[in-house]
Tab-separated table of C-alpha atoms in Angstrom:
chain	number	residue	atom	x	y	z
A	1	MET	CA	2.423	21.720	36.450
A	2	ASN	CA	5.151	19.805	34.065
A	3	ILE	CA	5.094	20.214	30.450
A	4	HIS	CA	7.996	19.263	28.221
A	5	ASN	CA	7.691	21.751	25.460
A	6	GLN	CA	10.492	20.983	22.766
A	7	SER	CA	9.290	17.124	21.576
A	8	ASP	CA	6.241	16.810	20.974
A	9	THR	CA	6.096	14.045	22.631
A	10	GLN	CA	5.370	16.063	25.965
A	11	VAL	CA	5.336	14.511	29.207
A	12	VAL	CA	3.120	15.950	31.751
A	13	GLY	CA	3.259	14.750	35.300
A	14	HIS	CA	4.826	12.671	36.910
A	15	GLN	CA	8.478	14.769	36.941
A	16	TRP	CA	9.968	12.631	39.661
A	17	ALA	CA	10.383	9.634	36.721
A	18	ILE	CA	12.286	12.644	34.562
A	19	ASP	CA	14.045	13.108	36.552
A	20	LEU	CA	15.218	10.124	37.255
A	21	LEU	CA	15.754	8.683	34.218
A	22	HIS	CA	17.404	12.390	33.374
A	23	ARG	CA	20.659	12.045	35.808
A	24	GLN	CA	20.748	8.145	35.223
A	25	GLN	CA	21.443	9.631	31.906
A	26	ALA	CA	23.891	11.697	32.791
A	27	GLN	CA	25.910	8.872	35.533
A	28	GLU	CA	26.516	6.302	31.997
A	29	GLN	CA	23.540	4.483	34.408
A	30	VAL	CA	20.675	3.886	32.160
A	31	PRO	CA	19.361	0.803	33.191
A	32	GLN	CA	18.703	-1.730	30.002
A	33	ALA	CA	15.426	-2.892	30.352
A	34	LEU	CA	12.855	-0.837	32.568
A	35	LEU	CA	9.888	-1.791	33.329
A	36	LEU	CA	6.542	1.385	32.917
A	37	THR	CA	3.330	0.157	35.061
A	38	GLY	CA	0.284	1.636	36.178
A	39	PRO	CA	-3.376	2.681	35.255
A	40	PRO	CA	-4.492	2.590	31.834
A	41	ASN	CA	-4.331	6.099	30.024
A	42	VAL	CA	-2.259	7.206	33.098
A	43	GLY	CA	0.704	8.382	30.602
A	44	LYS	CA	3.464	4.870	30.528
A	45	SER	CA	3.237	4.862	26.955
A	46	THR	CA	4.323	8.941	26.614
A	47	LEU	CA	6.684	8.314	29.103
A	48	GLY	CA	8.164	5.620	26.795
A	49	ARG	CA	8.131	7.502	24.023
A	50	TYR	CA	9.249	10.473	25.745
A	51	LEU	CA	12.199	8.327	27.176
A	52	THR	CA	13.718	6.675	23.217
A	53	GLN	CA	13.612	10.161	22.036
A	54	SER	CA	15.505	10.943	24.896
A	55	LEU	CA	18.426	8.085	24.682
A	56	ASN	CA	18.651	8.704	20.833
A	57	CYS	CA	18.100	12.534	20.465
A	58	GLN	CA	21.247	14.489	18.884
A	59	GLY	CA	20.320	18.340	20.374
A	60	GLU	CA	21.785	19.392	24.163
A	61	ALA	CA	18.379	19.554	25.808
A	62	ARG	CA	17.379	16.178	25.320
A	63	PRO	CA	15.178	15.124	24.003
A	64	CYS	CA	14.411	18.333	21.819
A	65	GLY	CA	12.545	17.484	19.470
A	66	GLN	CA	14.352	18.789	16.589
A	67	CYS	CA	16.757	17.093	15.874
A	68	LEU	CA	16.572	14.657	12.956
A	69	SER	CA	16.414	11.248	15.206
A	70	CYS	CA	13.805	12.828	17.666
A	71	ARG	CA	11.965	13.990	14.124
A	72	LYS	CA	12.459	10.070	12.918
A	73	ILE	CA	11.339	7.969	16.111
A	74	SER	CA	8.657	10.964	15.915
A	75	SER	CA	7.879	9.576	12.188
A	76	GLY	CA	8.029	5.168	13.485
A	77	ASN	CA	11.249	5.793	10.859
A	78	HIS	CA	14.216	5.044	12.734
A	79	PRO	CA	16.615	1.958	12.032
A	80	ASP	CA	17.497	1.595	16.230
A	81	VAL	CA	14.430	1.896	17.439
A	82	ARG	CA	10.971	-0.131	17.553
A	83	ILE	CA	8.051	0.709	18.530
A	84	LEU	CA	4.757	-1.918	19.508
A	85	ASP	CA	2.148	-0.311	20.637
A	86	SER	CA	-1.471	-1.672	20.382
A	87	ASP	CA	-4.472	-1.708	22.216
A	88	ASP	CA	-6.270	-4.568	21.370
A	89	GLU	CA	-3.500	-7.127	19.038
A	90	PRO	CA	-1.191	-9.645	21.557
A	91	ILE	CA	2.851	-9.246	20.843
A	92	LYS	CA	3.420	-12.296	19.046
A	93	ILE	CA	6.387	-14.329	19.792
A	94	ASP	CA	7.067	-13.196	16.127
A	95	GLN	CA	7.543	-10.226	16.697
A	96	ILE	CA	9.530	-11.025	19.259
A	97	ARG	CA	12.494	-12.845	17.070
A	98	GLU	CA	12.326	-10.380	14.738
A	99	LEU	CA	13.016	-7.208	17.292
A	100	GLN	CA	16.437	-9.773	18.747
A	101	ARG	CA	16.643	-10.231	15.085
A	102	GLU	CA	17.704	-6.408	15.141
A	103	LEU	CA	19.330	-6.372	18.382
A	104	SER	CA	21.263	-8.532	18.140
A	105	LEU	CA	22.716	-5.375	15.575
A	106	SER	CA	25.499	-3.080	16.230
A	107	PRO	CA	23.024	0.466	16.206
A	108	HIS	CA	23.090	1.488	12.923
A	109	GLU	CA	23.252	5.649	13.821
A	110	SER	CA	21.923	6.493	17.281
A	111	ARG	CA	23.719	4.951	20.320
A	112	TYR	CA	21.464	2.549	21.608
A	113	ARG	CA	19.317	0.242	19.706
A	114	VAL	CA	15.776	0.861	21.570
A	115	ALA	CA	12.473	-1.071	21.817
A	116	LEU	CA	9.707	0.242	23.266
A	117	LEU	CA	6.779	-3.248	24.230
A	118	CYS	CA	3.949	-1.123	25.529
A	119	ASN	CA	1.086	-3.113	27.038
A	120	PHE	CA	3.162	-5.800	27.382
A	121	GLU	CA	0.397	-8.103	30.156
A	122	ARG	CA	-1.267	-8.398	26.519
A	123	ALA	CA	2.348	-10.138	24.671
A	124	THR	CA	1.218	-13.699	24.819
A	125	THR	CA	2.887	-16.914	26.732
A	126	SER	CA	5.554	-18.224	24.059
A	127	ALA	CA	6.445	-13.586	23.320
A	128	ALA	CA	6.934	-13.414	27.270
A	129	ASN	CA	9.129	-16.290	27.012
A	130	ALA	CA	10.814	-15.759	24.151
A	131	LEU	CA	11.981	-11.742	25.984
A	132	LEU	CA	13.737	-13.864	28.739
A	133	LYS	CA	16.009	-14.632	26.609
A	134	THR	CA	16.856	-10.362	25.430
A	135	LEU	CA	16.807	-9.898	29.242
A	136	GLU	CA	18.688	-12.112	30.192
A	137	GLU	CA	22.019	-12.092	28.574
A	138	PRO	CA	21.284	-7.846	26.659
A	139	ALA	CA	23.779	-6.477	24.393
A	140	GLU	CA	25.209	-3.267	25.863
A	141	GLN	CA	23.905	-0.836	23.605
A	142	VAL	CA	20.148	-2.203	23.981
A	143	VAL	CA	17.572	-0.352	26.094
A	144	LEU	CA	14.434	-2.409	26.404
A	145	ILE	CA	10.743	-0.488	27.794
A	146	LEU	CA	7.719	-1.900	28.695
A	147	THR	CA	4.851	-0.712	30.345
A	148	ALA	CA	1.451	-2.409	31.702
A	149	LEU	CA	-0.968	-1.897	33.849
A	150	ASP	CA	0.352	-4.008	36.980
A	151	PRO	CA	3.285	-5.996	36.905
A	152	SER	CA	1.743	-8.696	38.368
A	153	ARG	CA	0.642	-9.621	34.672
A	154	LEU	CA	3.336	-10.912	33.526
A	155	LEU	CA	5.866	-13.151	34.036
A	156	PRO	CA	8.180	-12.669	37.438
A	157	THR	CA	10.781	-13.497	35.761
A	158	ILE	CA	10.463	-10.609	33.943
A	159	VAL	CA	10.096	-8.296	36.188
A	160	SER	CA	12.677	-9.761	38.281
A	161	ARG	CA	15.079	-8.442	34.707
A	162	CYS	CA	13.512	-4.664	34.665
A	163	GLN	CA	14.077	-1.647	36.272
A	164	MET	CA	10.021	-0.405	37.917
A	165	LEU	CA	8.771	2.851	38.240
A	166	VAL	CA	5.810	2.458	39.390
A	167	LEU	CA	3.232	5.509	37.771
A	168	ARG	CA	0.878	6.561	39.649
A	169	PRO	CA	-3.035	10.160	38.874
A	170	LEU	CA	-1.712	12.513	38.709
A	171	PRO	CA	-4.095	16.131	40.007
A	172	PRO	CA	-7.205	16.911	39.123
A	173	GLN	CA	-5.456	20.878	38.366
A	174	THR	CA	-2.599	18.950	36.468
A	175	ILE	CA	-5.831	17.755	33.952
A	176	THR	CA	-6.773	21.103	34.044
A	177	GLU	CA	-3.920	23.309	33.443
A	178	ALA	CA	-2.889	20.216	30.347
A	179	LEU	CA	-6.314	19.958	29.082
A	180	GLN	CA	-6.570	24.161	28.845
A	181	ASN	CA	-3.183	25.213	27.869
A	182	ARG	CA	-2.652	22.105	25.356
A	183	TRP	CA	-5.372	20.835	23.717
A	184	GLN	CA	-7.607	23.961	24.200
A	185	ALA	CA	-10.896	23.176	25.995
A	186	SER	CA	-13.218	26.025	27.418
A	187	PRO	CA	-12.607	25.445	31.578
A	188	GLU	CA	-15.969	24.271	32.634
A	189	GLN	CA	-15.463	21.331	30.518
A	190	ALA	CA	-11.564	20.930	31.350
A	191	GLU	CA	-12.524	20.566	35.078
A	192	LEU	CA	-15.492	18.278	33.935
A	193	LEU	CA	-13.503	16.190	32.874
A	194	ALA	CA	-10.481	16.296	35.388
A	195	GLN	CA	-12.501	15.296	37.669
A	196	LEU	CA	-13.894	12.671	35.672
A	197	SER	CA	-10.564	10.802	34.826
A	198	ALA	CA	-9.696	9.871	38.270
A	199	GLY	CA	-6.050	10.828	37.410
A	200	ARG	CA	-5.343	9.752	33.960
A	201	LEU	CA	-4.880	12.686	31.355
A	202	GLY	CA	-4.848	10.237	28.250
A	203	TRP	CA	-8.347	9.686	29.271
A	204	ALA	CA	-9.700	13.014	29.567
A	205	VAL	CA	-7.898	13.581	25.439
A	206	ARG	CA	-9.515	11.297	23.754
A	207	ALA	CA	-13.140	11.287	25.997
A	208	MET	CA	-12.643	15.344	25.222
A	209	GLU	CA	-11.586	14.803	21.653
A	210	ASP	CA	-14.789	12.615	21.364
A	211	SER	CA	-16.921	14.424	20.592
A	212	SER	CA	-20.264	11.701	21.976
A	213	PHE	CA	-18.637	11.312	25.475
A	214	LEU	CA	-20.166	12.992	27.725
A	215	GLU	CA	-23.807	11.944	25.907
A	216	ARG	CA	-22.600	8.644	25.785
A	217	ARG	CA	-21.755	9.644	29.844
A	218	GLU	CA	-25.285	10.127	30.391
A	219	HIS	CA	-27.177	7.866	28.402
A	220	HIS	CA	-24.895	5.170	30.541
A	221	LEU	CA	-25.420	7.307	34.032
A	222	LYS	CA	-29.345	7.230	33.366
A	223	ASP	CA	-29.157	3.530	32.113
A	224	LEU	CA	-27.869	2.977	36.158
A	225	LEU	CA	-30.817	4.108	37.549
A	226	ASP	CA	-32.919	2.133	35.848
A	227	LEU	CA	-31.362	-0.649	36.892
A	228	LEU	CA	-32.205	0.212	40.051
A	229	ARG	CA	-35.532	-0.262	38.906
A	230	MET	CA	-35.139	-2.673	36.636
A	231	SER	CA	-36.544	-6.600	37.360
A	232	ARG	CA	-34.545	-9.944	37.735
A	233	ALA	CA	-35.260	-10.280	33.730
A	234	GLY	CA	-34.869	-6.183	32.878
A	235	ARG	CA	-31.555	-6.439	34.036
A	236	LEU	CA	-30.794	-9.523	32.018
A	237	ALA	CA	-32.301	-8.033	28.683
A	238	TYR	CA	-30.109	-5.213	29.582
A	239	ALA	CA	-26.478	-7.363	30.812
A	240	GLN	CA	-27.271	-9.346	26.869
A	241	GLU	CA	-27.430	-6.386	24.322
A	242	LEU	CA	-24.929	-4.352	26.096
A	243	SER	CA	-22.122	-7.220	26.177
A	244	ARG	CA	-22.442	-7.492	22.406
A	245	ASP	CA	-19.628	-4.387	22.520
A	246	ARG	CA	-16.563	-4.884	24.452
A	247	ARG	CA	-15.133	-1.096	24.053
A	248	THR	CA	-19.438	-0.002	25.624
A	249	LEU	CA	-19.103	-2.044	28.328
A	250	GLU	CA	-15.217	-1.692	29.594
A	251	GLU	CA	-16.583	2.412	29.377
A	252	THR	CA	-19.783	1.785	30.896
A	253	MET	CA	-18.147	0.141	33.534
A	254	VAL	CA	-15.887	1.838	34.212
A	255	LEU	CA	-18.073	5.086	34.870
A	256	TRP	CA	-20.344	3.211	36.265
A	257	LEU	CA	-17.059	2.338	38.852
A	258	THR	CA	-16.973	6.493	39.666
A	259	VAL	CA	-20.953	6.581	40.544
A	260	TRP	CA	-20.216	3.949	43.136
A	261	ARG	CA	-17.318	5.411	44.512
A	262	ASP	CA	-19.118	8.583	45.204
A	263	LEU	CA	-21.977	6.853	46.697
A	264	LEU	CA	-19.514	5.702	49.069
A	265	LEU	CA	-18.245	9.804	49.407
A	266	LEU	CA	-21.632	10.392	50.539
A	267	GLN	CA	-22.245	7.840	52.506
A	268	SER	CA	-19.447	8.603	55.178
A	269	GLY	CA	-20.257	12.703	54.957
A	270	CYS	CA	-16.556	12.453	53.517
A	271	GLN	CA	-15.194	16.594	52.494
A	272	THR	CA	-13.376	14.599	48.906
A	273	ARG	CA	-15.064	16.047	45.329
A	274	LEU	CA	-17.346	13.683	44.044
A	275	THR	CA	-16.025	12.682	40.309
A	276	ASN	CA	-19.267	12.687	39.094
A	277	LEU	CA	-20.717	16.316	40.881
A	278	ASP	CA	-22.836	17.536	38.034
A	279	TRP	CA	-24.592	13.811	39.462
A	280	GLN	CA	-24.871	14.872	43.064
A	281	GLU	CA	-28.563	15.961	44.273
A	282	THR	CA	-29.306	12.525	41.573
A	283	LEU	CA	-27.211	10.414	44.012
A	284	GLN	CA	-28.585	11.575	46.949
A	285	PRO	CA	-30.989	9.792	47.618
A	286	ILE	CA	-29.536	6.353	46.607
A	287	ALA	CA	-26.880	7.554	48.785
A	288	GLN	CA	-29.642	8.017	51.492
A	289	ARG	CA	-31.542	4.668	50.929
A	290	THR	CA	-27.832	1.691	50.429
A	291	THR	CA	-25.429	0.968	52.841
A	292	ILE	CA	-22.119	1.161	52.589
A	293	ALA	CA	-20.966	-2.366	52.255
A	294	GLN	CA	-24.098	-2.334	50.627
A	295	ALA	CA	-21.563	0.512	48.104
A	296	LYS	CA	-18.642	-1.692	49.804
A	297	ALA	CA	-19.667	-4.587	47.371
A	298	ILE	CA	-20.410	-3.540	44.479
A	299	VAL	CA	-16.945	-1.810	43.885
A	300	ALA	CA	-15.412	-4.412	44.232
A	301	ARG	CA	-18.266	-6.086	42.155
A	302	LEU	CA	-17.199	-3.787	38.370
A	303	ARG	CA	-13.653	-3.974	39.833
A	304	THR	CA	-13.194	-7.859	39.437
A	305	ALA	CA	-15.297	-7.668	36.487
A	306	LEU	CA	-13.082	-5.378	34.685
A	307	THR	CA	-9.885	-7.352	35.369
A	308	ASN	CA	-11.956	-10.281	34.100
A	309	LEU	CA	-12.358	-8.364	30.604
A	310	ASP	CA	-8.893	-8.658	29.974
A	311	HIS	CA	-8.662	-12.660	30.462
A	312	ASN	CA	-11.484	-13.602	28.375
A	313	VAL	CA	-14.167	-14.595	31.158
A	314	ASN	CA	-17.178	-13.985	28.861
A	315	PRO	CA	-18.115	-10.073	29.086
A	316	ARG	CA	-22.812	-11.089	29.247
A	317	LEU	CA	-22.003	-13.927	32.681
A	318	ASN	CA	-19.838	-11.025	33.446
A	319	LEU	CA	-22.098	-8.441	34.105
A	320	GLU	CA	-24.177	-10.973	34.581
A	321	VAL	CA	-22.694	-10.675	38.492
A	322	VAL	CA	-22.720	-7.582	38.923
A	323	LEU	CA	-26.164	-6.199	37.802
A	324	LEU	CA	-28.327	-9.225	39.765
A	325	LYS	CA	-26.367	-8.260	42.143
A	326	LEU	CA	-27.182	-4.136	42.567
A	327	PRO	CA	-30.346	-2.965	45.129
A	328	MET	CA	-33.725	-2.746	43.387
A	329	TYR	CA	-35.249	0.907	44.378
A	330	GLY	CA	-38.242	0.245	42.983
A	331	ASP	CA	-38.968	4.388	43.165
A	332	ILE	CA	-35.802	6.491	43.234
């Protein structure tokens, strides 16, 4: 496990990416456009913030987290650094035009002007096209850092102009240790959340800090069992209710996806540890009743449904497609 304690923007894991970026800095070969991709909450924006500090840090061990530049970036008050990071709002063309105006100026007090644009797949088409001009003709002291879930959801012309780093999920043990050492989680809580996180530390931290998360998880799992017993009409009514809140809908489907993956593991006799280990006894009889082909099909439908959520597909209809294809077991 790797934790950089010098900075409040601490990176856990992804050491290969950190080493690569530090080598490029040492060799004066900093890429002018960098694209960080990977699953949600895997650490893309954290690594991006770490790099913005590292590029303009005034200390010896960059980023030191203590110098004036690092502190200004951390507080969002550095004149040469712009960070656009919103989970909900898309990046719009007016923001890109203002950013271009800033990037056209020489750095005010640091070596680089740096822009970190998170979740760039959410940018409007006009904003993405506007950014192309900056990528095609970047000023010498400008560094652009983009994050995105999947490069296929960006314009190919943007991807081709960036150095891309693909961040992978972290090992459960790395997340367990980080939750205990940095967030003071109990060993039991850390182990459970590490298993549930699917390698996404950011997700595990949010779940730990949300006191109601484990209660909601229990509720969502019981709902899935109830749905396997429900009639078609009952499932349609459930879809109408759950689809009213997009965040809850997404959280529920992500959890169900882990359940059906666990069912595949149980069916195949694989020794890989289940994600929902505390539900193994409950899942065992479902695994015995469900075929591997059925479980694979449900996993595929859930993945498609989660992707559809980011493409403004009608949430209720999206969920109905999943629920109406679930097997029906009246005696589970």
